[in-house]
Coordinates of N, CA, C and O in Angstrom, one line a residue:
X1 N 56.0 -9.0 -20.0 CA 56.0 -10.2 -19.1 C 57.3 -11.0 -19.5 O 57.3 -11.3 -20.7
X2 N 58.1 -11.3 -18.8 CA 59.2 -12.4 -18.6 C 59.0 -13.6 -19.5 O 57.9 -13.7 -19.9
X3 N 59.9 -14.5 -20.0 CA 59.3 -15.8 -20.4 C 59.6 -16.2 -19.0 O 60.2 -15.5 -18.2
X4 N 59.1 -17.9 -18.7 CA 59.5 -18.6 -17.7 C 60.3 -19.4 -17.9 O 60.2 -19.6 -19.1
X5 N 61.3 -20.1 -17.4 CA 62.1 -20.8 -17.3 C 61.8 -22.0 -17.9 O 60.7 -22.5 -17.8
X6 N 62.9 -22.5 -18.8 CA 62.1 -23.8 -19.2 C 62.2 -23.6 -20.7 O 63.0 -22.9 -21.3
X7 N 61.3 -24.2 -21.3 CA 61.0 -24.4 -23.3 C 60.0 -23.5 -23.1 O 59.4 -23.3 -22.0
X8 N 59.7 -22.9 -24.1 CA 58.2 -22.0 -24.2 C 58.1 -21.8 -25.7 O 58.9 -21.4 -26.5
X9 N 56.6 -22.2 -26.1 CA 55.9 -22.5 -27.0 C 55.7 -20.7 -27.3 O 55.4 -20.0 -26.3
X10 N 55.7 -20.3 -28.2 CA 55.9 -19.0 -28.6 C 54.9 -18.6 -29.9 O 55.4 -18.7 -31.0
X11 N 53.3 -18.0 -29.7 CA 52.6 -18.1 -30.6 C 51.5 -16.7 -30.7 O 51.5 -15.7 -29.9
X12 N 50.7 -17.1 -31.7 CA 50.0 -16.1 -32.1 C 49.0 -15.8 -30.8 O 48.2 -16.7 -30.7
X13 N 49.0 -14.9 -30.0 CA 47.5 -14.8 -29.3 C 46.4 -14.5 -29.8 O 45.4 -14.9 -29.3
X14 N 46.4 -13.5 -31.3 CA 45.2 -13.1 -31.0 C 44.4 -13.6 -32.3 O 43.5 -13.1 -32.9
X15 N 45.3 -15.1 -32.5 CA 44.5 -15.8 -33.4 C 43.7 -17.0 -32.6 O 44.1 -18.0 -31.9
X16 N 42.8 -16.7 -32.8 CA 41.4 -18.4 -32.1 C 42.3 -19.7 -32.2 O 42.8 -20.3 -31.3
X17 N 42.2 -19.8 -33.3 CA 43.3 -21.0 -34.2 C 44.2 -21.7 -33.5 O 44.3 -22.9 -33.1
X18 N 45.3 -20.5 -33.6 CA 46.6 -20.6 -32.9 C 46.6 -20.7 -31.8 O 47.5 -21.4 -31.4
X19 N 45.9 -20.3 -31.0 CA 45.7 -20.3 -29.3 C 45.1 -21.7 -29.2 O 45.6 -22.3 -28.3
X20 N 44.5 -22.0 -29.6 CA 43.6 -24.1 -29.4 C 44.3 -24.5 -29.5 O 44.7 -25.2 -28.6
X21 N 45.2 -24.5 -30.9 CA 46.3 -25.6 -31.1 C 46.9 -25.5 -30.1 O 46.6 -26.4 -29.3
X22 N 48.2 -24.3 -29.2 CA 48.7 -24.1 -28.9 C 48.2 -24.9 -27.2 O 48.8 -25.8 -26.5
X23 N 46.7 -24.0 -26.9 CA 46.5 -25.4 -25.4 C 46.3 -26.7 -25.6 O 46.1 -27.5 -24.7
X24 N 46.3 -27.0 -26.6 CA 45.9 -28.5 -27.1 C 47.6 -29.5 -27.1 O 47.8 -30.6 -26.7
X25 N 48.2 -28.7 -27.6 CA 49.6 -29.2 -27.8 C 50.1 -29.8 -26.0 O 50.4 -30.8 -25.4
X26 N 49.6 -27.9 -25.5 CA 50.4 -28.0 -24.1 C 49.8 -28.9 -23.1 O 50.5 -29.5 -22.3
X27 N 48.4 -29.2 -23.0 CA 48.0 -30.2 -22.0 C 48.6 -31.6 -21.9 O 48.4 -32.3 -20.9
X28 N 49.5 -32.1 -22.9 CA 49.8 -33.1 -23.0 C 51.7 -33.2 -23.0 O 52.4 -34.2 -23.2
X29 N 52.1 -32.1 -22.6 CA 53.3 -32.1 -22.6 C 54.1 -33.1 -21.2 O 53.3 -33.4 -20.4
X30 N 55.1 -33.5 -21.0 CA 55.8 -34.2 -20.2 C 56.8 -33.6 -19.3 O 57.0 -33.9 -18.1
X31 N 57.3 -32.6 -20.2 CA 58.4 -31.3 -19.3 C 57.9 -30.1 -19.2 O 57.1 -29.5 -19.9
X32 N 58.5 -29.8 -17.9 CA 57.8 -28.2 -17.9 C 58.1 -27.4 -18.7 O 59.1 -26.8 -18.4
X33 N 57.5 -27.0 -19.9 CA 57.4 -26.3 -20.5 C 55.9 -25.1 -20.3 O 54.9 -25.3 -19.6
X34 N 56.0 -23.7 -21.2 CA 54.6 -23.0 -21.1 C 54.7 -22.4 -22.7 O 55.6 -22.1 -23.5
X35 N 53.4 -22.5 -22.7 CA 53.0 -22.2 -24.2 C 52.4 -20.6 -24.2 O 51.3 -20.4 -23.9
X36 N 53.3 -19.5 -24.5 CA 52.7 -17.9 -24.3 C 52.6 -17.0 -25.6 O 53.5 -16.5 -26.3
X37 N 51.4 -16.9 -25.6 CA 51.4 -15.8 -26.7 C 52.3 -14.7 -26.8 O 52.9 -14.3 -25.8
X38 N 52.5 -14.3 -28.1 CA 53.7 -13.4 -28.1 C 53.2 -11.8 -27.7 O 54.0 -10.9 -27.4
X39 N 52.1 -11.6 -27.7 CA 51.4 -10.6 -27.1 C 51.7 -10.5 -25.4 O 52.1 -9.5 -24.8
X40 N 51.6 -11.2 -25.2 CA 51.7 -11.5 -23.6 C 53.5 -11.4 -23.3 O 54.1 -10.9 -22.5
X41 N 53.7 -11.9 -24.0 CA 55.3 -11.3 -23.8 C 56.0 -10.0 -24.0 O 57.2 -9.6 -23.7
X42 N 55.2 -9.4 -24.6 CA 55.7 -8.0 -25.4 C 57.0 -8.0 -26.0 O 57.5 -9.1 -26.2
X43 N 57.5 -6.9 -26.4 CA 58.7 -6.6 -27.1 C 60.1 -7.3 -25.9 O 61.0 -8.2 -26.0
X44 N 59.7 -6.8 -25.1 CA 60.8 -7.0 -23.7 C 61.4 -8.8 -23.6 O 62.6 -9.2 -23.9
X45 N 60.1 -9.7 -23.1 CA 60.0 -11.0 -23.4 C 60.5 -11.2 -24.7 O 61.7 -11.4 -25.0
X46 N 59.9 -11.1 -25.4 CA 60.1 -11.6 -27.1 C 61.8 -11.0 -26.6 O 62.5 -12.0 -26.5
X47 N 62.4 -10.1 -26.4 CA 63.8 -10.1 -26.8 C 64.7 -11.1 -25.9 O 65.6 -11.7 -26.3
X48 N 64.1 -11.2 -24.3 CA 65.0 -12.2 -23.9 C 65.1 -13.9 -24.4 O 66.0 -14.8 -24.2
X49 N 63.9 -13.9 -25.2 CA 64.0 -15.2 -25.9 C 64.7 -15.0 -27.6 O 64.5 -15.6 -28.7
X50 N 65.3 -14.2 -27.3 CA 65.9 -14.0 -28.8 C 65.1 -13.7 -30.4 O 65.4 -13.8 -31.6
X51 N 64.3 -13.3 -30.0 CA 63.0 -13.2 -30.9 C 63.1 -11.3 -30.9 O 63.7 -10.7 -30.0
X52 N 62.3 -10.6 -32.1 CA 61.9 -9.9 -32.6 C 60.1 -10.3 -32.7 O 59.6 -11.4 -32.9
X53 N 59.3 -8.8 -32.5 CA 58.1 -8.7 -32.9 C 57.5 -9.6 -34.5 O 56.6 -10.3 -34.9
X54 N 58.8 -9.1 -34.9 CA 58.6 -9.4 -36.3 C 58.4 -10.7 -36.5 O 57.6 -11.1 -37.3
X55 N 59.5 -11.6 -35.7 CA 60.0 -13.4 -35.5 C 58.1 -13.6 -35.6 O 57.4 -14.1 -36.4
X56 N 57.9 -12.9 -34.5 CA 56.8 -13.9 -34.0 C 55.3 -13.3 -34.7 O 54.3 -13.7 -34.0
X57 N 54.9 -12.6 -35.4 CA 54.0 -12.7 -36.4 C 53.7 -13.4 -37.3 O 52.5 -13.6 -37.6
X58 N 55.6 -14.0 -38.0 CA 55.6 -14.3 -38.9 C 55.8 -16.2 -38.2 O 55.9 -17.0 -39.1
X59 N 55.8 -16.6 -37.3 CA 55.5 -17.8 -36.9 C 55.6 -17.8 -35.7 O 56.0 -16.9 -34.9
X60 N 54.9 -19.6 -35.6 CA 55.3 -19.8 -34.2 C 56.7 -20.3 -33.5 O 57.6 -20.1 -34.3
X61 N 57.1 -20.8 -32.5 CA 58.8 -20.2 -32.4 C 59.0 -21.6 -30.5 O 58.7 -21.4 -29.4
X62 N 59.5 -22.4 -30.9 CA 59.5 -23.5 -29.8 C 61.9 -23.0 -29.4 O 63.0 -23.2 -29.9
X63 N 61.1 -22.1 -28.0 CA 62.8 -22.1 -27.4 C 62.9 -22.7 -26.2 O 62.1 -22.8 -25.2
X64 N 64.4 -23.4 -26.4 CA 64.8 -24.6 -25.5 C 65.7 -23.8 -24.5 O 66.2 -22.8 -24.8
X65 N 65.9 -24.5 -23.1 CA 66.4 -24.1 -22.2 C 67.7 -23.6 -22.9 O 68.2 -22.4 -22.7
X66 N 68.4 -24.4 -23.7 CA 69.6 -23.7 -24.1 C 69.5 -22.2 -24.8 O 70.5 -21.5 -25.2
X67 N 68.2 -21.9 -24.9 CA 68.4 -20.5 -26.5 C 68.3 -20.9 -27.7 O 68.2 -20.2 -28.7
X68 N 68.2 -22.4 -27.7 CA 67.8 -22.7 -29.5 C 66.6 -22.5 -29.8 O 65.8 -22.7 -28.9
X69 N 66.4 -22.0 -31.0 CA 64.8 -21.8 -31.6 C 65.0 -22.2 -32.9 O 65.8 -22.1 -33.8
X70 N 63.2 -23.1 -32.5 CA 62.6 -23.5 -33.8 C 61.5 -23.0 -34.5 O 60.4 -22.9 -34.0
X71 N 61.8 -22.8 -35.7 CA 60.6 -21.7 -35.8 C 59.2 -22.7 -36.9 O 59.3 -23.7 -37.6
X72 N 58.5 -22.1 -36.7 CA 57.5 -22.8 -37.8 C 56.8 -24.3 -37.4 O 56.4 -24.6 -36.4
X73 N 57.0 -25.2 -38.8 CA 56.4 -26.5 -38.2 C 57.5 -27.3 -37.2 O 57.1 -28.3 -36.6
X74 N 58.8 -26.8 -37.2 CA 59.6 -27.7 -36.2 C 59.3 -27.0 -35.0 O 59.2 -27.7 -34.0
X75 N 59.1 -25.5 -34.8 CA 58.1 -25.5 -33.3 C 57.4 -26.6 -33.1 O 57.6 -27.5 -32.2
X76 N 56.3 -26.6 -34.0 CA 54.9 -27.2 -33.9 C 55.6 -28.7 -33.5 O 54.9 -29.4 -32.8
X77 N 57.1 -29.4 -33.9 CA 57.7 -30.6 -34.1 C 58.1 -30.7 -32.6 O 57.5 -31.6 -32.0
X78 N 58.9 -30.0 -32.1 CA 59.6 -29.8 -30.5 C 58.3 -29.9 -29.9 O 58.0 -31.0 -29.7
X79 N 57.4 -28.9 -29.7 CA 56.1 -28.8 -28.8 C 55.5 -30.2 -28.7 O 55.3 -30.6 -27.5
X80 N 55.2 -31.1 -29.6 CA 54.8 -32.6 -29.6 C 55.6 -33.3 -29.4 O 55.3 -34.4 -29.2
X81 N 57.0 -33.0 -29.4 CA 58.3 -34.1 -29.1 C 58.2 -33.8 -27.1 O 58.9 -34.3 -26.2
X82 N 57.5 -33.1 -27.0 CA 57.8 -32.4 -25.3 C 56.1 -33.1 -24.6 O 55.8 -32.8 -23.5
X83 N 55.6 -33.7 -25.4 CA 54.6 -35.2 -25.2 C 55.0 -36.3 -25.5 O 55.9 -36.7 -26.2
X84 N 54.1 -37.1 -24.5 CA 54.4 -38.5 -24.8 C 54.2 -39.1 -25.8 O 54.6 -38.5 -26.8
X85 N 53.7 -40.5 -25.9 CA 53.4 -41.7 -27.1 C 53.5 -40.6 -28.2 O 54.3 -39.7 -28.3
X86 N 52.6 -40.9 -28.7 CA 52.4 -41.0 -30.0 C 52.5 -39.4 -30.4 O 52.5 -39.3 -31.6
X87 N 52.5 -38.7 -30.0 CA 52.6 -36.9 -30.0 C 54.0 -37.0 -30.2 O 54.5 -36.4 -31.2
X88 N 55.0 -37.8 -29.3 CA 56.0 -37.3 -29.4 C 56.5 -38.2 -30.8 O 57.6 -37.9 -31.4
X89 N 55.9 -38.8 -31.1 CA 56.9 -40.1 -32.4 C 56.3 -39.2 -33.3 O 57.0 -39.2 -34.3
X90 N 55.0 -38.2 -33.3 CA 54.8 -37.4 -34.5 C 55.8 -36.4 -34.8 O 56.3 -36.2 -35.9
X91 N 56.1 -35.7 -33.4 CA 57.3 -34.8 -34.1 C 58.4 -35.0 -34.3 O 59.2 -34.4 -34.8
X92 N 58.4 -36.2 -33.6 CA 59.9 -36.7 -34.4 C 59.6 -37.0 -35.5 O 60.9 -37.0 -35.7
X93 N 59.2 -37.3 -36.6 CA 59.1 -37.7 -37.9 C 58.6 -36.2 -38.5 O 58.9 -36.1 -39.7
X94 N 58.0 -35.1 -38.1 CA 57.9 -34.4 -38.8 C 59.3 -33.6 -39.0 O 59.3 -32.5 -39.6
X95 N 60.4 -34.3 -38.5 CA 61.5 -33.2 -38.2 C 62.8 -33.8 -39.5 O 63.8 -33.2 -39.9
X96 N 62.3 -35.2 -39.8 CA 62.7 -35.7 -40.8 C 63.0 -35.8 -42.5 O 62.4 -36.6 -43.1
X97 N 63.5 -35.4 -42.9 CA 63.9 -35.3 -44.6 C 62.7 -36.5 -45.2 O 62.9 -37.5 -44.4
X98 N 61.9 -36.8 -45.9 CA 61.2 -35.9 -46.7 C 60.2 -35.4 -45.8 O 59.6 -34.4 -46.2
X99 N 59.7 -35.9 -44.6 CA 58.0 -35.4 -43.8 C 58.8 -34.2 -43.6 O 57.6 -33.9 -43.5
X100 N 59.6 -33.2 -43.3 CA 59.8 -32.0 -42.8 C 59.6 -31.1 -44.0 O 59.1 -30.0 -43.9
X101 N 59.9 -31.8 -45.2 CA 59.7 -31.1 -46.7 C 58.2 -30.6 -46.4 O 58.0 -29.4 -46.2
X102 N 57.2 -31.4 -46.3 CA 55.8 -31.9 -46.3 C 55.1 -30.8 -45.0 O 54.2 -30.0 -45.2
X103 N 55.7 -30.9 -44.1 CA 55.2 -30.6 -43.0 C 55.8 -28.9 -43.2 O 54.8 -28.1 -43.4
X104 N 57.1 -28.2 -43.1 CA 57.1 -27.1 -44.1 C 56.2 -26.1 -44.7 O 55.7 -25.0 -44.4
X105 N 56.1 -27.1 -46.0 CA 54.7 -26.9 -47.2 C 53.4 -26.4 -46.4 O 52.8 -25.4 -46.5
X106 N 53.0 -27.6 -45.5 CA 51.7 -27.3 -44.7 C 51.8 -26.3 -43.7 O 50.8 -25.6 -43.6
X107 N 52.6 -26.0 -43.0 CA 52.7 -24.8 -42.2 C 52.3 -23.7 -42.9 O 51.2 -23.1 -42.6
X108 N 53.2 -23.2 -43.9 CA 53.1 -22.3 -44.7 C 51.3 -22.0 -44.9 O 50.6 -21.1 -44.5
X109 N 50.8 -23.4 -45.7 CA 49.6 -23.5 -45.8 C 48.5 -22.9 -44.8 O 47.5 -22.3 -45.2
X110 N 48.9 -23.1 -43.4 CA 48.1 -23.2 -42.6 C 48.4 -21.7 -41.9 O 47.4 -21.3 -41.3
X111 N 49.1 -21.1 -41.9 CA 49.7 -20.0 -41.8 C 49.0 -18.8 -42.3 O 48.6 -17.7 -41.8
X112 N 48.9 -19.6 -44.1 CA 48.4 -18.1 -45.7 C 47.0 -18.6 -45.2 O 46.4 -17.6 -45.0
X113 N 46.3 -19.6 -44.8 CA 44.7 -19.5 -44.5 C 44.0 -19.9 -43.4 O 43.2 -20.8 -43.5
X114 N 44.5 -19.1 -42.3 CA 44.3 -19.9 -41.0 C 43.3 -18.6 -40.5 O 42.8 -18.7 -39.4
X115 N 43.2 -18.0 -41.0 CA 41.7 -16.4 -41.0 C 40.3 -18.0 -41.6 O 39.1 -17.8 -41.5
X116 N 40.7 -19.1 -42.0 CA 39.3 -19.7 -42.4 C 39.4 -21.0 -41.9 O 39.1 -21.9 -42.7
X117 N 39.8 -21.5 -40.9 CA 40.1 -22.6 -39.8 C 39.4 -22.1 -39.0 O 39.1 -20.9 -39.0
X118 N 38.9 -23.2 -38.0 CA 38.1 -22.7 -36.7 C 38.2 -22.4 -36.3 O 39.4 -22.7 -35.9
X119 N 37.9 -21.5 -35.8 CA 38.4 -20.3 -34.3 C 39.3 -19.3 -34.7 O 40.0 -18.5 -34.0
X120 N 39.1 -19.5 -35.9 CA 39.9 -18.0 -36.5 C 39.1 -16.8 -36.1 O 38.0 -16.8 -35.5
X121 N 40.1 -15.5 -36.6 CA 39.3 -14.1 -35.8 C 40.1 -13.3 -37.0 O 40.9 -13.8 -37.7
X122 N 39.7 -12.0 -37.0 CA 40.5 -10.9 -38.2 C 41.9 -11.0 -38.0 O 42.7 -11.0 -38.8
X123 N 42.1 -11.2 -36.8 CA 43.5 -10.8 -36.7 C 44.3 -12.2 -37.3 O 45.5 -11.9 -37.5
X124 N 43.8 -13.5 -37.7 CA 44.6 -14.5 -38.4 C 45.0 -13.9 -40.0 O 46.0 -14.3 -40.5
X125 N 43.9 -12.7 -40.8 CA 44.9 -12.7 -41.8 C 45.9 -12.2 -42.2 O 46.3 -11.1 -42.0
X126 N 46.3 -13.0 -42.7 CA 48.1 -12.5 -42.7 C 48.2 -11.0 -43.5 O 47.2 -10.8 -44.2
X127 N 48.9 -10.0 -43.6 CA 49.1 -8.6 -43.9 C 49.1 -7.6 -43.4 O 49.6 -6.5 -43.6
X128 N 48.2 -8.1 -42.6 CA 47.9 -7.3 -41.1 C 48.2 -7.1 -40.3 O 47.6 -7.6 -39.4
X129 N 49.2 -6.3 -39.9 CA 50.3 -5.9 -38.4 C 50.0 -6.2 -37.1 O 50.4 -5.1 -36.6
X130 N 49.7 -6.8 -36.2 CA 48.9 -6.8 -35.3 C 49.7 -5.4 -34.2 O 50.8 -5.1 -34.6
X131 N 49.2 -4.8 -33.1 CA 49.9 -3.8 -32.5 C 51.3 -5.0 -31.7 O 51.4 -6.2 -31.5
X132 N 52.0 -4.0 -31.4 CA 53.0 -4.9 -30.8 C 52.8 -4.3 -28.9 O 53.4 -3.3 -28.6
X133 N 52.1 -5.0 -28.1 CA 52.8 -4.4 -26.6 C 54.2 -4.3 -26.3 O 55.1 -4.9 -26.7
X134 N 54.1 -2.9 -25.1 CA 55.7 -2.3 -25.1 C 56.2 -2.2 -26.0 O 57.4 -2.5 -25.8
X135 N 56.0 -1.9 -27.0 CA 57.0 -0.9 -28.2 C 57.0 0.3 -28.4 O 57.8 1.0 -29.1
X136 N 55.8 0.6 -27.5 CA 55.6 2.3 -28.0 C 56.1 3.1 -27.0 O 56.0 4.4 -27.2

């Protein structure tokens, strides 16, 4: 599948976790943006957004109409900056020297044990390849 036009929030599908966060972010956004599992994009997608299978296992991945990508918690930072009030003043501060240090750290965190967050499923633990669509 294509990305759409626009910013697109670029994430795990076939984690519980990652998929809530991920509608939870986007109901509240301001610009048209879409939030698509990397599954749903396949190899094809994932390449016109400049991404590898690999990119997006290993995080989630916020690309802007220009082609820039952020990967990790400054995804997670752009995606809430692409909301109003107070969503958006969060990621602006998470994108800041020391809260980006902080926020970084916790990604990571949330990343090595997000198989034991709600709505986790097998496929959150990390080591585990998930299949890639259209590669084969």
């Amino acid at each position: 599948m294509p990305p759409p036009e626009g910013p697109v929030l670029v994430y795990d599908g076939d984690c519980g976790f990652c998929t809530s966060v991920a509608a939870g972010i986007s109901r509240h956004w301001r610009v048209p943006a879409a939030a698509m599992a990397w599954q749903d994009l396949g190899a094809g997608g994932l390449a016109e957004l400049g991404l590898t299978p690999e990119d997006a296992q290993q995080a989630a991945w916020w690309v802007d109409p220009d082609g820039r990508r952020f990967r990790g918690h400054l995804a997670v930072a752009e995606a809430l900056m692409a909301a109003g009030g107070w969503r958006r003043m969060v990621g602006a501060v998470l994108m800041v020297p020391p809260v980006s240090w902080a926020a970084a750290l916790g990604y990571r965190l949330v990343v090595r044990y997000r198989y034991r967050l709600p709505g986790s499923t097998d496929a959150c633990r990390t080591g585990e390849p998930p299949s890639v669509p259209g590669s084969g």
